Tab-separated table of C-alpha atoms in Angstrom:
chain	number	residue	atom	x	y	z
A	1	MET	CA	-22.180	55.462	32.894
A	2	VAL	CA	-22.226	52.001	31.295
A	3	ASP	CA	-23.841	49.107	33.127
A	4	THR	CA	-23.081	45.418	32.696
A	5	LEU	CA	-25.786	42.867	31.956
A	6	GLY	CA	-25.240	39.255	32.923
A	7	VAL	CA	-26.139	37.049	29.954
A	8	ALA	CA	-26.349	33.296	29.451
A	9	VAL	CA	-26.578	31.078	26.394
A	10	VAL	CA	-28.720	27.934	26.567
A	11	GLY	CA	-27.752	25.426	23.891
A	12	PHE	CA	-24.301	25.683	22.342
A	13	GLY	CA	-24.624	24.330	18.861
A	14	TRP	CA	-23.867	26.542	15.873
A	15	MET	CA	-26.517	29.135	16.738
A	16	GLY	CA	-25.386	29.346	20.356
A	17	ARG	CA	-21.922	30.148	19.060
A	18	VAL	CA	-23.337	32.839	16.746
A	19	HIS	CA	-25.174	34.497	19.655
A	20	THR	CA	-22.045	34.393	21.807
A	21	GLN	CA	-19.943	35.967	19.067
A	22	ALA	CA	-22.587	38.673	18.650
A	23	TYR	CA	-22.410	39.521	22.354
A	24	ALA	CA	-18.622	39.710	22.091
A	25	ARG	CA	-18.764	42.074	19.092
A	26	VAL	CA	-21.766	44.261	19.808
A	27	ARG	CA	-19.943	47.042	21.675
A	28	HIS	CA	-17.297	47.191	18.934
A	29	HIS	CA	-19.980	48.293	16.483
A	30	TYR	CA	-22.219	50.145	18.933
A	31	PRO	CA	-19.953	51.863	21.469
A	32	GLN	CA	-22.878	54.050	22.541
A	33	LEU	CA	-24.786	51.020	23.839
A	34	PRO	CA	-25.503	51.658	27.536
A	35	LEU	CA	-25.257	47.960	28.450
A	36	VAL	CA	-22.171	45.767	28.232
A	37	PRO	CA	-23.074	42.067	27.996
A	38	GLU	CA	-21.139	39.932	30.464
A	39	LEU	CA	-20.928	36.212	29.620
A	40	VAL	CA	-22.017	34.608	32.886
A	41	THR	CA	-22.831	31.023	31.992
A	42	VAL	CA	-23.420	28.600	29.141
A	43	ALA	CA	-25.726	25.591	29.447
A	44	GLU	CA	-25.347	22.550	27.191
A	45	GLU	CA	-26.281	18.921	27.882
A	46	VAL	CA	-23.697	17.410	25.506
A	47	PRO	CA	-20.688	16.497	27.709
A	48	GLY	CA	-17.712	18.789	27.282
A	49	ARG	CA	-19.357	21.262	24.928
A	50	ALA	CA	-20.120	23.918	27.556
A	51	GLU	CA	-16.610	23.656	28.952
A	52	GLU	CA	-15.143	24.168	25.483
A	53	ALA	CA	-17.361	27.220	25.016
A	54	ALA	CA	-16.269	28.674	28.346
A	55	ALA	CA	-12.601	28.151	27.519
A	56	GLN	CA	-12.942	29.798	24.109
A	57	PHE	CA	-15.278	32.688	24.891
A	58	GLY	CA	-14.752	33.361	28.597
A	59	PHE	CA	-18.047	32.357	30.211
A	60	ALA	CA	-17.618	32.554	33.991
A	61	SER	CA	-19.347	29.216	34.567
A	62	THR	CA	-21.003	26.247	32.849
A	63	ALA	CA	-24.115	24.141	33.387
A	64	ARG	CA	-25.526	20.877	32.065
A	65	ASP	CA	-29.144	21.780	32.934
A	66	TRP	CA	-30.793	24.993	31.715
A	67	ARG	CA	-32.751	25.154	34.992
A	68	GLU	CA	-29.514	26.199	36.705
A	69	VAL	CA	-29.538	29.272	34.467
A	70	ALA	CA	-33.115	30.128	35.421
A	71	ALA	CA	-32.139	30.000	39.097
A	72	ASP	CA	-28.909	32.009	38.706
A	73	PRO	CA	-29.338	35.573	40.061
A	74	ARG	CA	-26.308	36.747	38.082
A	75	VAL	CA	-28.131	36.114	34.813
A	76	LYS	CA	-30.444	38.911	33.680
A	77	ALA	CA	-30.826	37.951	30.007
A	78	VAL	CA	-30.761	34.621	28.190
A	79	SER	CA	-30.174	33.517	24.614
A	80	ILE	CA	-32.307	30.439	23.916
A	81	THR	CA	-30.660	28.499	21.087
A	82	ALA	CA	-31.665	24.978	22.118
A	83	PRO	CA	-33.664	22.640	19.806
A	84	ASN	CA	-37.166	23.766	18.823
A	85	PHE	CA	-39.090	21.412	21.111
A	86	LEU	CA	-37.471	23.002	24.181
A	87	HIS	CA	-38.256	26.614	23.274
A	88	ARG	CA	-41.628	26.816	25.001
A	89	GLU	CA	-40.524	25.278	28.284
A	90	ILE	CA	-37.279	27.226	28.495
A	91	GLY	CA	-38.779	30.498	27.241
A	92	VAL	CA	-41.658	30.459	29.727
A	93	ALA	CA	-39.374	29.481	32.610
A	94	MET	CA	-36.829	32.201	31.877
A	95	ALA	CA	-39.506	34.883	31.562
A	96	GLU	CA	-41.142	33.753	34.801
A	97	ALA	CA	-37.712	33.976	36.443
A	98	GLY	CA	-37.609	37.638	35.389
A	99	LYS	CA	-35.001	37.212	32.662
A	100	HIS	CA	-35.115	38.946	29.278
A	101	ILE	CA	-34.965	36.476	26.395
A	102	TRP	CA	-33.446	36.437	22.927
A	103	ILE	CA	-34.967	33.323	21.413
A	104	GLU	CA	-34.457	31.650	18.074
A	105	LYS	CA	-37.261	30.919	15.631
A	106	PRO	CA	-39.519	29.080	15.458
A	107	VAL	CA	-40.561	29.751	19.053
A	108	GLY	CA	-41.641	26.196	19.800
A	109	LEU	CA	-43.503	23.780	17.567
A	110	SER	CA	-46.773	25.668	17.064
A	111	ALA	CA	-48.545	28.988	17.415
A	112	GLU	CA	-49.780	27.770	20.803
A	113	ASP	CA	-46.169	27.397	21.960
A	114	ALA	CA	-45.230	30.849	20.654
A	115	ARG	CA	-48.252	32.419	22.363
A	116	ALA	CA	-47.314	30.774	25.666
A	117	VAL	CA	-43.843	32.343	25.537
A	118	ALA	CA	-45.250	35.696	24.397
A	119	ASP	CA	-47.779	35.697	27.247
A	120	ALA	CA	-45.077	34.807	29.793
A	121	VAL	CA	-42.883	37.649	28.555
A	122	ALA	CA	-45.771	40.124	28.708
A	123	THR	CA	-46.836	39.002	32.176
A	124	ALA	CA	-43.302	39.202	33.552
A	125	GLY	CA	-42.677	42.602	31.976
A	126	VAL	CA	-39.401	41.467	30.400
A	127	GLN	CA	-38.170	41.988	26.857
A	128	GLY	CA	-38.313	39.295	24.177
A	129	THR	CA	-36.414	39.417	20.894
A	130	VAL	CA	-36.757	36.751	18.191
A	131	GLY	CA	-34.120	35.586	15.707
A	132	PHE	CA	-35.664	36.708	12.435
A	133	ASN	CA	-32.252	37.853	11.288
A	134	TYR	CA	-32.889	38.397	7.550
A	135	ARG	CA	-35.112	41.418	8.213
A	136	ASN	CA	-32.002	43.044	9.766
A	137	ALA	CA	-30.150	43.225	6.452
A	138	PRO	CA	-29.754	46.902	5.489
A	139	ALA	CA	-30.886	46.082	1.943
A	140	VAL	CA	-34.104	44.514	3.266
A	141	GLU	CA	-34.796	47.581	5.396
A	142	ALA	CA	-34.071	49.797	2.381
A	143	ALA	CA	-36.495	47.709	0.298
A	144	ARG	CA	-39.179	48.118	2.931
A	145	GLU	CA	-38.764	51.905	2.889
A	146	LEU	CA	-38.817	51.981	-0.901
A	147	ILE	CA	-42.045	49.952	-0.979
A	148	ALA	CA	-43.662	52.114	1.709
A	149	SER	CA	-42.711	55.310	-0.167
A	150	GLY	CA	-44.747	54.244	-3.171
A	151	GLU	CA	-41.787	54.369	-5.556
A	152	ILE	CA	-42.809	51.072	-7.166
A	153	GLY	CA	-46.503	51.956	-7.019
A	154	THR	CA	-49.094	49.737	-5.399
A	155	VAL	CA	-47.664	46.290	-4.677
A	156	THR	CA	-49.351	43.643	-6.783
A	157	HIS	CA	-47.433	40.457	-5.998
A	158	VAL	CA	-44.347	39.045	-4.278
A	159	ARG	CA	-42.331	35.856	-4.490
A	160	VAL	CA	-40.290	34.737	-1.468
A	161	ARG	CA	-37.888	31.808	-1.859
A	162	LEU	CA	-35.765	29.893	0.627
A	163	PHE	CA	-33.901	27.023	-1.024
A	164	SER	CA	-31.092	25.138	0.701
A	165	ASP	CA	-29.231	21.847	0.430
A	166	TYR	CA	-28.433	21.380	4.135
A	167	ALA	CA	-30.561	18.215	4.245
A	168	ALA	CA	-30.015	17.076	0.651
A	169	HIS	CA	-27.419	14.377	1.333
A	170	PRO	CA	-29.086	10.959	1.688
A	171	GLU	CA	-26.649	10.110	4.519
A	172	SER	CA	-27.713	13.107	6.658
A	173	ALA	CA	-28.301	11.871	10.206
A	174	LEU	CA	-31.848	11.366	11.487
A	175	THR	CA	-31.586	14.021	14.209
A	176	TRP	CA	-34.379	15.719	16.165
A	177	ARG	CA	-34.886	18.054	13.196
A	178	TYR	CA	-36.654	15.278	11.269
A	179	GLU	CA	-39.003	14.205	14.074
A	180	ARG	CA	-42.496	15.695	14.337
A	181	GLU	CA	-42.493	15.679	18.142
A	182	ARG	CA	-39.143	17.461	18.526
A	183	GLY	CA	-38.566	19.190	15.175
A	184	GLY	CA	-42.116	20.292	14.476
A	185	SER	CA	-42.984	21.037	10.868
A	186	GLY	CA	-39.566	20.571	9.294
A	187	VAL	CA	-38.731	23.092	6.600
A	188	LEU	CA	-41.754	25.167	7.593
A	189	GLY	CA	-40.173	26.003	10.938
A	190	ASP	CA	-36.591	26.042	9.659
A	191	LEU	CA	-36.988	28.245	6.580
A	192	ALA	CA	-40.598	29.158	5.805
A	193	SER	CA	-40.810	30.917	9.185
A	194	HIS	CA	-38.219	33.386	7.867
A	195	GLY	CA	-40.163	33.699	4.621
A	196	VAL	CA	-43.377	34.582	6.436
A	197	ASP	CA	-41.560	37.182	8.508
A	198	LEU	CA	-39.923	38.737	5.430
A	199	ALA	CA	-43.224	38.843	3.535
A	200	ARG	CA	-45.033	40.444	6.465
A	201	PHE	CA	-42.150	42.836	7.224
A	202	LEU	CA	-42.277	44.099	3.640
A	203	LEU	CA	-45.976	43.982	2.785
A	204	GLY	CA	-48.035	43.669	5.968
A	205	ASP	CA	-50.345	40.957	7.249
A	206	ILE	CA	-51.125	37.750	5.383
A	207	THR	CA	-54.828	36.953	5.707
A	208	SER	CA	-55.078	33.524	4.056
A	209	LEU	CA	-53.014	30.967	2.212
A	210	ALA	CA	-53.044	27.678	0.323
A	211	ALA	CA	-50.122	25.299	0.774
A	212	ASP	CA	-48.713	22.031	-0.500
A	213	THR	CA	-45.942	20.060	1.247
A	214	ALA	CA	-43.804	17.019	0.499
A	215	VAL	CA	-41.161	14.700	1.956
A	216	PHE	CA	-38.619	13.798	-0.733
A	217	LEU	CA	-36.138	11.790	1.396
A	218	PRO	CA	-38.433	9.598	3.513
A	219	GLU	CA	-35.710	7.728	5.453
A	220	ARG	CA	-32.441	8.690	7.128
A	221	ALA	CA	-29.889	6.869	9.265
A	222	ARG	CA	-30.005	7.186	13.039
A	223	PRO	CA	-26.836	8.738	14.533
A	224	ALA	CA	-24.727	6.675	16.946
A	225	GLY	CA	-24.028	9.584	19.317
A	226	ALA	CA	-24.364	13.329	19.844
A	227	THR	CA	-24.588	15.390	16.666
A	228	ALA	CA	-23.956	19.004	15.760
A	229	GLY	CA	-25.245	20.895	12.761
A	230	HIS	CA	-26.202	18.619	9.872
A	231	SER	CA	-24.053	15.562	10.528
A	232	ARG	CA	-23.827	12.373	8.448
A	233	ALA	CA	-24.683	8.903	9.717
A	234	ALA	CA	-23.756	6.487	6.935
A	235	GLY	CA	-24.612	2.851	7.650
A	236	GLY	CA	-26.826	3.518	10.664
A	237	GLU	CA	-30.251	2.017	11.213
A	238	LEU	CA	-32.798	3.727	8.977
A	239	GLY	CA	-35.743	5.575	10.451
A	240	PRO	CA	-38.621	7.599	8.989
A	241	VAL	CA	-38.492	11.328	8.257
A	242	GLU	CA	-41.665	12.623	9.888
A	243	ASN	CA	-41.761	16.252	8.793
A	244	GLU	CA	-41.648	18.310	5.631
A	245	ASP	CA	-38.756	18.707	3.189
A	246	TYR	CA	-40.656	21.139	0.978
A	247	VAL	CA	-43.491	23.669	1.047
A	248	SER	CA	-45.052	25.867	-1.607
A	249	CYS	CA	-47.689	28.376	-0.652
A	250	LEU	CA	-50.003	30.935	-2.254
A	251	LEU	CA	-50.519	34.048	-0.124
A	252	ARG	CA	-53.216	36.696	0.118
A	253	PHE	CA	-52.313	39.919	1.932
A	254	ALA	CA	-54.626	42.335	3.741
A	255	SER	CA	-53.511	44.984	1.232
A	256	GLY	CA	-54.920	42.936	-1.661
A	257	ALA	CA	-51.497	41.882	-2.904
A	258	ARG	CA	-50.832	38.264	-3.808
A	259	GLY	CA	-47.753	36.181	-3.128
A	260	VAL	CA	-45.914	32.904	-3.498
A	261	LEU	CA	-43.667	31.471	-0.785
A	262	GLU	CA	-41.529	28.413	-1.519
A	263	ALA	CA	-39.007	26.693	0.767
A	264	CYS	CA	-36.994	23.491	0.502
A	265	ARG	CA	-34.215	21.950	2.607
A	266	VAL	CA	-33.183	19.280	0.054
A	267	SER	CA	-32.543	21.445	-3.023
A	268	VAL	CA	-29.398	19.980	-4.612
A	269	GLY	CA	-27.359	22.779	-6.165
A	270	GLU	CA	-28.866	25.486	-3.943
A	271	GLN	CA	-26.836	26.943	-1.092
A	272	ASN	CA	-28.752	29.542	0.922
A	273	ASN	CA	-30.712	30.762	-2.084
A	274	TYR	CA	-32.935	33.086	-0.081
A	275	GLY	CA	-34.584	36.206	-1.413
A	276	PHE	CA	-37.640	38.000	-2.717
A	277	GLU	CA	-39.051	39.811	-5.719
A	278	VAL	CA	-41.698	42.448	-5.029
A	279	HIS	CA	-43.649	43.825	-7.994
A	280	GLY	CA	-45.754	46.973	-8.038
A	281	THR	CA	-47.805	48.929	-10.572
A	282	LYS	CA	-44.814	51.202	-11.366
A	283	GLY	CA	-41.741	49.068	-10.648
A	284	ALA	CA	-40.138	46.261	-8.689
A	285	VAL	CA	-37.462	45.497	-6.089
A	286	PHE	CA	-35.338	42.343	-5.879
A	287	TRP	CA	-33.092	40.946	-3.119
A	288	ASP	CA	-30.835	37.882	-2.985
A	289	PHE	CA	-29.243	36.954	0.350
A	290	ARG	CA	-26.163	35.686	-1.457
A	291	ARG	CA	-25.628	39.277	-2.659
A	292	MET	CA	-26.836	40.634	0.659
A	293	ASN	CA	-25.739	44.237	0.211
A	294	GLU	CA	-27.402	44.816	-3.179
A	295	LEU	CA	-30.903	45.541	-4.396
A	296	GLY	CA	-32.252	45.283	-7.921
A	297	VAL	CA	-34.599	48.231	-8.393
A	298	SER	CA	-36.880	49.058	-11.312
A	299	ARG	CA	-38.691	52.385	-11.148
A	300	GLY	CA	-39.806	55.144	-13.484
A	301	THR	CA	-42.601	55.696	-15.977
A	302	THR	CA	-41.595	53.346	-18.778
A	303	TYR	CA	-43.534	50.322	-17.500
A	304	GLN	CA	-42.892	48.095	-20.505
A	305	ASP	CA	-39.183	47.295	-21.081
A	306	GLN	CA	-38.314	49.273	-17.937
A	307	SER	CA	-34.737	48.620	-16.849
A	308	VAL	CA	-33.486	47.235	-13.534
A	309	THR	CA	-30.637	49.007	-11.716
A	310	THR	CA	-28.304	47.458	-9.159
A	311	VAL	CA	-28.217	49.608	-6.021
A	312	TYR	CA	-25.519	49.085	-3.377
A	313	VAL	CA	-26.655	49.821	0.153
A	314	GLY	CA	-24.602	52.232	2.214
A	315	PRO	CA	-24.398	54.125	5.520
A	316	GLY	CA	-27.878	55.611	5.113
A	317	ASP	CA	-29.545	52.202	4.993
A	318	GLY	CA	-30.555	50.312	8.142
A	319	GLU	CA	-27.605	49.634	10.439
A	320	PHE	CA	-24.996	49.607	7.642
A	321	ALA	CA	-23.051	52.560	9.104
A	322	ALA	CA	-22.263	50.569	12.251
A	323	PHE	CA	-20.216	48.152	10.146
A	324	GLN	CA	-18.880	49.857	7.025
A	325	PRO	CA	-18.016	53.453	6.039
A	326	GLY	CA	-19.194	53.432	2.435
A	327	ALA	CA	-21.554	51.771	-0.016
A	328	ALA	CA	-20.629	48.408	-1.564
A	329	ASN	CA	-18.427	47.351	1.357
A	330	ALA	CA	-19.663	43.877	2.217
A	331	MET	CA	-21.489	42.782	5.344
A	332	GLY	CA	-22.077	39.127	6.237
A	333	TYR	CA	-24.514	36.810	8.023
A	334	ASP	CA	-22.940	37.157	11.471
A	335	ASP	CA	-23.318	40.940	11.226
A	336	LEU	CA	-27.090	40.456	11.097
A	337	LYS	CA	-26.932	38.721	14.482
A	338	VAL	CA	-24.820	41.569	15.886
A	339	ILE	CA	-27.612	43.931	14.828
A	340	GLU	CA	-30.071	41.609	16.544
A	341	ALA	CA	-27.970	41.624	19.728
A	342	TYR	CA	-27.870	45.423	19.620
A	343	ARG	CA	-31.636	45.653	19.295
A	344	PHE	CA	-32.140	43.109	22.066
A	345	LEU	CA	-29.829	44.944	24.467
A	346	THR	CA	-31.366	48.305	23.512
A	347	SER	CA	-34.799	46.864	24.284
A	348	VAL	CA	-33.568	45.813	27.723
A	349	ALA	CA	-31.921	49.179	28.388
A	350	GLU	CA	-34.920	51.259	27.296
A	351	GLY	CA	-37.751	48.940	28.290
A	352	THR	CA	-39.200	49.282	24.779
A	353	ALA	CA	-39.113	46.658	22.057
A	354	HIS	CA	-36.726	47.084	19.134
A	355	GLY	CA	-36.564	44.623	16.238
A	356	ALA	CA	-38.488	41.371	15.878
A	357	THR	CA	-40.622	40.504	18.898
A	358	LEU	CA	-42.679	37.610	20.245
A	359	THR	CA	-45.689	39.152	18.500
A	360	ASP	CA	-43.885	38.611	15.207
A	361	ALA	CA	-43.070	35.041	16.262
A	362	VAL	CA	-46.716	34.318	17.074
A	363	TYR	CA	-47.812	35.642	13.689
A	364	SER	CA	-45.214	33.576	11.824
A	365	ALA	CA	-46.166	30.459	13.790
A	366	ALA	CA	-49.858	31.041	13.053
A	367	ALA	CA	-49.043	31.190	9.345
A	368	LEU	CA	-47.055	27.938	9.599
A	369	ASP	CA	-49.975	26.261	11.363
A	370	ALA	CA	-52.251	27.512	8.573
A	371	MET	CA	-49.869	26.026	5.973
A	372	ALA	CA	-50.021	22.650	7.696
A	373	ARG	CA	-53.839	22.784	7.858
A	374	SER	CA	-54.085	23.788	4.223
A	375	ALA	CA	-51.724	21.028	3.071
A	376	ARG	CA	-53.792	18.436	4.955
A	377	SER	CA	-57.150	19.680	3.717
A	378	GLY	CA	-56.231	20.808	0.219
A	379	THR	CA	-58.098	24.086	0.799
A	380	TRP	CA	-57.341	27.703	1.652
A	381	ALA	CA	-56.722	28.447	5.345
A	382	GLU	CA	-57.083	31.658	7.316
A	383	VAL	CA	-54.076	33.030	9.219
A	384	ALA	CA	-55.289	33.545	12.767
A	385	GLY	CA	-52.486	35.784	14.119
A	386	ARG	CA	-52.996	36.298	17.853
A	387	ALA	CA	-56.668	35.401	17.769
């Protein structure tokens, strides 16, 4: 017996589209899933955008105000893909309305915001999944298992990088992403949040850190109308960029390992250069998102001049078998969100969390807050977690 689950998407920019496509595909890859998502409604304040989404994807209805979704008894689960500054208000309201939530990172603008959503989810007894999609890559899950097995010895240090050029053009529009009040901490929330989650997923808790931040493009042009993605606004009135373009951070882990996390949204020549290098006393493991289905692995007893082997992930790694029949067949970014949808719907069906949760979001947000404190003070900062 397969039940249907009424789902809604709040905010239909690029990420809202990705969530919708994941709902449409999830049963193709996971036919055993006991819940079939039914696209009930899409909420978007930009005129015409919700109607276009309904026509393309088959939502039964549309809304301009997300509060209509909270009040809709047909909706049992909600994807929250609206701008960051709305995450707390929408997340708390949906949880209090008894709806399960799949919410994008960062969950609000601060650890306080993330904790408010986490507490609302816990109080309501609903499920909450968070969009830390890079941890869903089968190669990342394989790396985590390899590290935990001790094959590379005791981890000594890690480097996590997230370099992108999405904001590198000087004519990029001054959207909400560049405002402190609505976009929060800039590249910290956009990219470093993923880096914190990857580092913690692989190596465990970060206890303290020291960070430096910078704004390299201090002014951008204000857009004349509604924007989507990373639009241009040549010739518009200039306004100040209020949040960070760049962050570098030294990390100390509870295990004793050390790390470096670096993220930048204005890196000319870098397109989604995301990845990590984890070094241990007997070997190392390397991952590059642009070669998502490969790992570089060094292991053995040579130590000095020890070689690195390219390993292609396959059906025994993570959720790879749900997408491809054999190693070295490629998976892509959208597949990671299908995995996320599967884990979200499985959480709802079983009443037990699968995948990244609000607890993970709170921890990541606490680390981002610590980065901001450290950058202001020029000193090391503790990562408070849920405390």
